[in-house]
Each structure stands twice: as structure tokens, then as C-alpha cells.
Amino acid sequence: MSTKYIFITGGVASSLGKGIISASLGKLLQARGYKITIQKFDPYINIDPGTLNPYEHGECYVTADGQETDLDLGHYERFTGIRTTRDNSVTTGRIYQSVIDGERRGDYLGKTIQVVPHITDEIKRRIRLNASKEPLDFVITEIGGTIGDIESQPFLEAIRQLRWELGKDAINIHLTYVPFLAAAGELKTKPTQTSVKQLQGLGIQPEILILRTEHNLSDDLRAKVAHFCNVDVEAVIQSQDLPSIYQVPVNMLNQGLDAICLKKMGIEPGPPPALGKWKDYLERREKAVKMVNIGLVGKYDLQDAYKSIRESLAHAGVYHDRKVETTFINSEFIDPENVDEKLAGMDGIVICPGFGRRGIDGKIIAVEYARTHNLPAFGICLGMQMMVIEFARNVLGHQDANSTEMDSDTSCNVIDLMEEQKKVTQMGGTMRLGEYECGIVEGSRAWEAYGQQSVTRERHRHRYEFNNKYKEEFESAGMRCVGVNTISDLVEIVEISDHKWFIGTQFHPEYSSTVLKPHPLFMDFIKACAD
Ligand code: GLN
């Protein structure tokens, strides 16, 4: 079978859940036995979201091969278990960068370089890149933003051209919003009609419409949309708000989204896929009513800032038949007087990743509380570094202990830049990024958590590292370096073994935790918190 392309665009408003729809469709096609990938094309000019703060863009997700990407790639991986790469995340910045690099090399000698055809050709090349590297049945391409944006135009033009070239092998799904006007007591389809007209004006006739709505849409209303938009009635699908994003694949399956896609591409769909394990997960999730309370100690009070951590905690909870309630605890407002009150009722805390000074004092106070009160604590990246600093100050007696990120003149640099990072002059894409192999010390708590496995591969996103000069001092006082990079000797995991659960990881386990394969450290942490 030739590779088929499914484009997912959005109109009317942003944040309608294109990422979840893409991931859900990927899941359904995969459940039918197809080999798929999902990629995101973002129209903004940044090369990647690595330099954006979470207020702008939510969490920055990192692929195994070290690309800093949009958080939707996290959904793709968590839903489908595929491993995305740098080719699954493309921005306008990267498109222009490669075209301009080509111009300087002389690839286009004598020619004027233009948005059409040079930029659009580069977009088309990248849309097809994944399928040129491995055999794929379906490539789902989500276009970020909404179709009216100025930045989106080259992407839509590239899609228009590809649809023409590929014929039946390419379809377009357009996601819109149907608002409910409370005063009139009516659902309104006009914004959807306008949005589809706009898409048609760009030469793209969507085959399928997905209408995001807070209310059930009647058959009449769907028929009306179909009629105005040149779309089959059965291809007007509703995406109602659901209690969990993980119910979306089932909702889409019930309305036959996958079967309609196949039919539009000339494939006989046959019986619907079973989604066995997925449904088992949902059922277990439904039944998990006993709570476990986890405090997220960090500086961002934002839904999306710690997305992967929250999802990883929730998945792990389900497998322990617990509902995980995460409470955000702003570390900027934690002080020695109020820490017990702030952490009251928590069964465990996660000390969150981050950059810069803001909120770190509160993180250190929270770590001290957890360490001295036998409260389960999981430090991730900056969180692990805070565990190390707290231990150095309060157990080893190095009052001045710090990370050189926070205090470049500290006399006790327990966290410091590694040599190769000292040479770095550019901020973008220069951290230690992506997967590295970590050896785990036999008999340690982490080793037990990993099911007595002695190596793992985990994803990174940081510049600073544990300073090995202090390793022995830490170990003899009870903080052990139980995970170490197998090639360099960089410390990856620290733990206090005689604590209920006190582990810090320099890597980000949350990036590789999926619904059907939750990360062992999250599993073990929740187990300890639930006990
Ligand atoms: N700021 C720290 C570093 O660069 C930690 C980064 C993080 O938590 N992702 O090493």
C-alpha cells in the first residue's frame, strides 16, 4: 500500500484539541494494524519551542533523539506508543533555515527564492520525510494554529499542492468549534461554515469535519453543516467535551472516524478495531476512586506547564487503582514557617523541573521537609538538583552549596556546568538533550523500581550536572548516586535509600511514560504515596 496522508487543520478558534484528535486517529489506525506516524507543523518562526517559556507555549516536550518540540508530540507518544523524532516536529523557522542554508550553499544559483515554490517545496519535502525513512501506511500531519493566520498560508498551499499530486492518498480533516449562545439557547454553525469557506478559498475541500462542542449536536444540525460545506453527513463528526482525553479515541471510533478516513482513501474498512487494552485502561480509571494527593512544587501555576508529569502521575495512579489528585504548590510562596501547612494532606510531592532562580528557595524548603518527615519526594531535573543542594547544605553542612546556574560565585558548586557546556554561546538547542544510557546500581531503590533492571535509556533537557567532586561525601552521608551515565560518569539518579521514597533524576522520565506503558519510576513513586 502506498503511504496515505491525513492533514488536520483547525479553524474558528485555537485550543480545540487538534493534537488529541490527531493522536486519537493515530491510535485507531494503529489498532487496525497500520503503521503510522503523527507529525506537527507549527507556523511560528522560532526554530523550536525550546526557547519559549511555558506561559507562551506550555511544556516543551523532548523526543528521544533530542529535539525540543511542542507538547502535542507528548500526546502522540502517550496515546500511540510511537517514538517521534526531530522529523515529527517542524516550524516555519526550520523550513526557512534550510531554504536559506541552501541558498548560501548555492543550491538555487541564478534563481529568485520565493515562498512558492521554494518554501512550499520544502514543506512538502518535510511532510513526506518520515515515510521516506521507514515504511509507513499513514502519516498524520497536524498544522498548528488556525487557518486564518498569516503564518499558516504556506503550509496550506503546500497541502493543497500535495492533495492534488496524491489524489485519493491524501485527505483533510478540519476541526472547528460550534458555540452555544446561552441567551438564544442555540448552537451556532455559522463560524464553521465561514471557516470551511475560507479553507475552500485556499483550494482545500475538507473530506471530514470534526465539530468541537460542549453540547450534543442534533442530526439536523449536522446535516445542515454537511449541506453548507460539501461534506457527507456521516463525515460530520462531533467532539464533545469528555471527562478524560483518553475517551476521545473511543468517541471517535463510535462515530466511525477511522472507517470514514479509510473509505475516503479507497480502502475497504472492514470491522472496527477492538481497542482492548485501551478500554481496559479506561475502565480501570473509571473504577479508581480512592485518592492519592500529589503536590507539584514548581513556579508555574499553569495547566500545561508540567503536562507530561501530570499525565505520567495519572497513568501510574490508574495501575494502582488510584485517582491522582495533583495540587499545584507555588514554590515562590513556600517558607520555613508555612511549609507544613502548604504540604499538608499531600501523600507525596514532585519537585518540578525549571530554569533560573525564581522559586528555588521554596523548592529547597519543600525538599528539606520531605526528607525530614519521610514524605515521598520525586525530584525531576532541577528538582533533583534542589535535592542535592538541600542535602549539601543541611546534611553535609555546606551552607553555601548551590548550582552555578543560581550563584556563579558559590564556594560549593555541587551542581555545575560540564566542560563542553562552558563553551556554549548560543541558547537554542544546546542543552544536553535527548536519550542517554544510564546504568543503575544493583540493590538500590531505583533498581527495584525499574524491576531490577540494570540499564535504562532516558531523555534529558538541562545544562547543569551533579559535580562528581562531591560524590563520595554525599554517598557516605546517605545520598547515593545510584544512576550513572554508562559512557561519561555523569550522575543521573540520586536517592536516599532509607527514606520512604526519595529519588531525584537528572533526566525527565515523564517524556517516555505512556498510557499503556507507564514509566517504572512513576509507578513506584505512586505506590509509595498510596501506601
Ligand atoms: N536549569 C537546570 C539545568 O539547566 C534544570 C533544567 C530542567 O529542569 N529541565 O540544568
Short mmCIF file of C-alpha atoms in Angstrom, two decimals, residues 41-284:
data_model
loop_
_atom_site.label_atom_id
_atom_site.label_comp_id
_atom_site.label_asym_id
_atom_site.label_seq_id
_atom_site.Cartn_x
_atom_site.Cartn_y
_atom_site.Cartn_z
CA PHE A 41 3.97 21.58 11.67
CA ASP A 42 3.97 24.80 13.63
CA PRO A 43 3.73 28.09 11.73
CA TYR A 44 5.70 30.21 14.22
CA ILE A 45 9.16 31.48 13.36
CA ASN A 46 11.13 30.02 16.28
CA ILE A 47 13.33 27.12 15.21
CA ASP A 48 11.84 25.09 18.06
CA PRO A 49 9.88 25.85 21.24
CA GLY A 50 12.98 25.30 23.40
CA THR A 51 13.46 28.99 23.94
CA LEU A 52 9.79 29.74 24.71
CA ASN A 53 8.57 29.98 28.26
CA PRO A 54 5.64 27.85 29.44
CA TYR A 55 3.32 30.90 29.51
CA GLU A 56 3.77 31.12 25.75
CA HIS A 57 3.66 27.53 24.84
CA GLY A 58 3.09 25.17 27.77
CA GLU A 59 5.61 22.42 28.35
CA CYS A 60 8.49 21.82 26.00
CA TYR A 61 8.50 18.14 25.10
CA VAL A 62 11.71 16.35 24.12
CA THR A 63 12.00 13.46 21.66
CA ALA A 64 14.39 10.56 22.16
CA ASP A 65 16.72 12.00 19.50
CA GLY A 66 16.88 15.30 21.35
CA GLN A 67 14.52 17.65 19.53
CA GLU A 68 12.73 20.20 21.70
CA THR A 69 9.14 20.13 20.48
CA ASP A 70 5.56 21.08 21.00
CA LEU A 71 3.67 19.35 23.80
CA ASP A 72 1.32 17.72 21.28
CA LEU A 73 4.11 15.28 20.48
CA GLY A 74 3.71 14.13 24.07
CA HIS A 75 0.08 13.27 23.31
CA TYR A 76 1.10 11.43 20.15
CA GLU A 77 3.54 9.27 22.09
CA ARG A 78 1.33 8.72 25.13
CA PHE A 79 -1.64 7.66 23.02
CA THR A 80 0.12 5.50 20.45
CA GLY A 81 3.42 4.46 22.00
CA ILE A 82 5.27 5.56 18.80
CA ARG A 83 8.63 7.21 19.25
CA THR A 84 8.71 10.53 17.48
CA THR A 85 11.90 12.15 16.21
CA ARG A 86 13.11 15.56 15.07
CA ASP A 87 11.34 14.90 11.78
CA ASN A 88 7.98 14.87 13.56
CA SER A 89 8.19 18.49 14.64
CA VAL A 90 8.76 21.26 12.12
CA THR A 91 8.39 25.02 12.41
CA THR A 92 8.41 27.85 9.88
CA GLY A 93 11.80 28.75 11.34
CA ARG A 94 13.26 25.36 10.43
CA ILE A 95 11.74 25.48 6.95
CA TYR A 96 13.23 28.90 6.23
CA GLN A 97 16.53 27.96 7.81
CA SER A 98 17.01 25.03 5.47
CA VAL A 99 15.98 27.02 2.40
CA ILE A 100 18.29 29.90 3.33
CA ASP A 101 21.15 27.50 4.09
CA GLY A 102 20.59 26.03 0.62
CA GLU A 103 20.64 29.47 -0.93
CA ARG A 104 24.02 30.22 0.71
CA ARG A 105 25.41 26.88 -0.46
CA GLY A 106 24.36 27.77 -3.98
CA ASP A 107 21.63 25.15 -4.39
CA TYR A 108 19.43 27.63 -6.21
CA LEU A 109 22.10 29.56 -8.16
CA GLY A 110 20.60 32.07 -10.54
CA LYS A 111 17.10 31.80 -9.15
CA THR A 112 14.91 34.15 -7.10
CA ILE A 113 13.85 32.29 -3.97
CA GLN A 114 10.15 32.61 -3.24
CA VAL A 115 7.52 31.33 -0.82
CA VAL A 116 6.01 29.46 -3.76
CA PRO A 117 7.67 27.20 -4.88
CA HIS A 118 10.75 27.11 -2.64
CA ILE A 119 9.23 27.34 0.83
CA THR A 120 6.21 25.23 -0.14
CA ASP A 121 8.50 22.61 -1.74
CA GLU A 122 10.50 22.39 1.47
CA ILE A 123 7.26 21.97 3.46
CA LYS A 124 6.16 19.21 1.08
CA ARG A 125 9.54 17.51 1.35
CA ARG A 126 9.28 17.50 5.11
CA ILE A 127 5.70 16.25 5.11
CA ARG A 128 6.93 13.20 3.19
CA LEU A 129 10.23 12.80 5.00
CA ASN A 130 9.15 10.29 7.66
CA ALA A 131 7.69 7.94 5.06
CA SER A 132 10.92 8.12 3.05
CA LYS A 133 12.86 6.81 6.04
CA GLU A 134 10.64 3.86 7.03
CA PRO A 135 7.62 2.16 5.50
CA LEU A 136 4.50 3.87 6.83
CA ASP A 137 0.86 3.30 5.94
CA PHE A 138 -0.40 6.60 7.28
CA VAL A 139 1.23 9.93 8.03
CA ILE A 140 -0.99 12.23 10.07
CA THR A 141 0.10 15.85 9.84
CA GLU A 142 -1.29 18.37 12.28
CA ILE A 143 -0.98 22.01 11.27
CA GLY A 144 -0.62 24.26 14.32
CA GLY A 145 -2.62 27.45 14.73
CA THR A 146 -5.80 28.25 12.81
CA ILE A 147 -6.22 28.51 9.06
CA GLY A 148 -6.75 32.28 9.04
CA ASP A 149 -3.29 33.04 10.41
CA ILE A 150 -0.89 34.77 8.05
CA GLU A 151 1.85 32.31 9.04
CA SER A 152 -0.28 29.29 8.08
CA GLN A 153 -0.65 30.22 4.42
CA PRO A 154 2.47 28.49 3.01
CA PHE A 155 1.54 25.29 4.87
CA LEU A 156 -1.98 25.31 3.44
CA GLU A 157 -0.67 25.97 -0.03
CA ALA A 158 1.73 23.04 0.35
CA ILE A 159 -1.18 20.83 1.44
CA ARG A 160 -3.27 22.00 -1.50
CA GLN A 161 -0.49 21.01 -3.89
CA LEU A 162 0.15 17.67 -2.22
CA ARG A 163 -3.54 16.80 -2.27
CA TRP A 164 -3.55 17.46 -6.00
CA GLU A 165 -0.45 15.32 -6.52
CA LEU A 166 -1.54 12.47 -4.27
CA GLY A 167 -5.20 12.24 -5.30
CA LYS A 168 -7.06 9.73 -3.13
CA ASP A 169 -3.96 9.18 -1.00
CA ALA A 170 -4.49 12.47 0.85
CA ILE A 171 -7.43 13.80 2.82
CA ASN A 172 -8.11 16.78 5.01
CA ILE A 173 -9.88 16.81 8.35
CA HIS A 174 -10.91 20.24 9.54
CA LEU A 175 -11.65 20.84 13.21
CA THR A 176 -13.95 23.72 14.14
CA TYR A 177 -15.96 24.96 17.06
CA VAL A 178 -19.74 25.15 17.42
CA PRO A 179 -20.53 27.70 20.13
CA PHE A 180 -23.67 27.65 22.23
CA LEU A 181 -25.32 31.04 22.65
CA ALA A 182 -26.94 30.82 26.06
CA ALA A 183 -29.20 33.86 25.59
CA ALA A 184 -30.62 32.44 22.37
CA GLY A 185 -30.44 28.87 23.66
CA GLU A 186 -28.91 27.84 20.34
CA LEU A 187 -25.87 26.16 18.89
CA LYS A 188 -24.38 28.20 16.08
CA THR A 189 -22.84 26.72 12.93
CA LYS A 190 -22.02 29.94 11.10
CA PRO A 191 -18.40 30.12 12.33
CA THR A 192 -17.90 26.57 10.99
CA GLN A 193 -19.41 27.46 7.63
CA THR A 194 -17.21 30.55 7.37
CA SER A 195 -14.12 28.62 8.32
CA VAL A 196 -14.79 25.92 5.72
CA LYS A 197 -15.42 28.61 3.08
CA GLN A 198 -12.06 30.11 3.95
CA LEU A 199 -10.40 26.72 3.50
CA GLN A 200 -12.21 26.19 0.20
CA GLY A 201 -10.97 29.62 -0.86
CA LEU A 202 -7.45 28.28 -0.39
CA GLY A 203 -8.29 25.39 -2.67
CA ILE A 204 -8.82 22.78 0.02
CA GLN A 205 -12.14 20.95 0.30
CA PRO A 206 -12.13 19.08 3.64
CA GLU A 207 -13.37 15.49 3.44
CA ILE A 208 -14.21 15.31 7.14
CA LEU A 209 -15.32 17.91 9.66
CA ILE A 210 -14.94 17.48 13.38
CA LEU A 211 -17.05 19.89 15.37
CA ARG A 212 -15.89 20.65 18.85
CA THR A 213 -18.85 21.35 21.11
CA GLU A 214 -19.96 21.47 24.70
CA HIS A 215 -23.46 20.23 23.80
CA ASN A 216 -24.79 17.33 21.82
CA LEU A 217 -25.33 18.22 18.15
CA SER A 218 -28.60 17.02 16.61
CA ASP A 219 -28.71 15.09 13.32
CA ASP A 220 -30.44 18.10 11.75
CA LEU A 221 -27.64 20.40 12.72
CA ARG A 222 -25.01 18.02 11.37
CA ALA A 223 -26.99 17.66 8.15
CA LYS A 224 -27.07 21.44 7.84
CA VAL A 225 -23.30 21.70 8.25
CA ALA A 226 -22.82 18.89 5.72
CA HIS A 227 -25.08 20.65 3.25
CA PHE A 228 -23.35 24.02 3.53
CA CYS A 229 -19.83 22.63 3.48
CA ASN A 230 -19.95 19.97 0.71
CA VAL A 231 -19.20 17.19 3.20
CA ASP A 232 -21.05 13.86 3.62
CA VAL A 233 -23.36 13.81 6.64
CA GLU A 234 -21.59 10.76 8.07
CA ALA A 235 -18.33 12.72 7.82
CA VAL A 236 -19.56 15.47 10.14
CA ILE A 237 -18.38 14.22 13.48
CA GLN A 238 -18.83 15.79 16.87
CA SER A 239 -16.20 16.04 19.52
CA GLN A 240 -17.95 16.79 22.76
CA ASP A 241 -16.13 17.67 25.96
CA LEU A 242 -15.37 14.42 27.78
CA PRO A 243 -14.16 13.79 31.33
CA SER A 244 -10.87 12.41 30.02
CA ILE A 245 -8.89 12.99 26.83
CA TYR A 246 -8.30 9.23 26.73
CA GLN A 247 -12.00 8.71 25.96
CA VAL A 248 -11.63 10.63 22.70
CA PRO A 249 -10.39 7.62 20.65
CA VAL A 250 -13.46 5.64 21.77
CA ASN A 251 -15.76 8.56 20.95
CA MET A 252 -14.15 8.84 17.50
CA LEU A 253 -14.40 5.09 16.99
CA ASN A 254 -18.10 5.13 17.89
CA GLN A 255 -18.69 7.70 15.17
CA GLY A 256 -16.53 5.78 12.71
CA LEU A 257 -13.84 8.41 12.14
CA ASP A 258 -11.25 5.79 11.21
CA ALA A 259 -13.62 3.91 8.89
CA ILE A 260 -14.63 7.14 7.13
CA CYS A 261 -10.97 8.06 6.60
CA LEU A 262 -10.28 4.66 5.07
CA LYS A 263 -13.31 4.84 2.79
CA LYS A 264 -12.36 8.30 1.59
CA MET A 265 -8.98 6.89 0.65
CA GLY A 266 -10.44 3.96 -1.20
CA ILE A 267 -9.76 1.30 1.44
CA GLU A 268 -12.48 -1.13 2.50
CA PRO A 269 -12.61 -0.57 6.28
CA GLY A 270 -13.92 -3.96 7.48
CA PRO A 271 -14.87 -4.41 11.14
CA PRO A 272 -13.94 -1.74 13.71
CA PRO A 273 -10.81 -2.32 15.83
CA ALA A 274 -11.21 -3.73 19.33
CA LEU A 275 -9.12 -1.29 21.42
CA GLY A 276 -8.97 -3.95 24.14
CA LYS A 277 -6.13 -2.75 26.36
CA TRP A 278 -7.14 0.86 25.89
CA LYS A 279 -10.68 0.15 27.04
CA ASP A 280 -9.34 -1.86 29.98
CA TYR A 281 -7.34 1.18 30.99
CA LEU A 282 -10.40 3.43 30.77
CA GLU A 283 -12.47 1.01 32.77
CA ARG A 284 -9.82 0.76 35.46
#
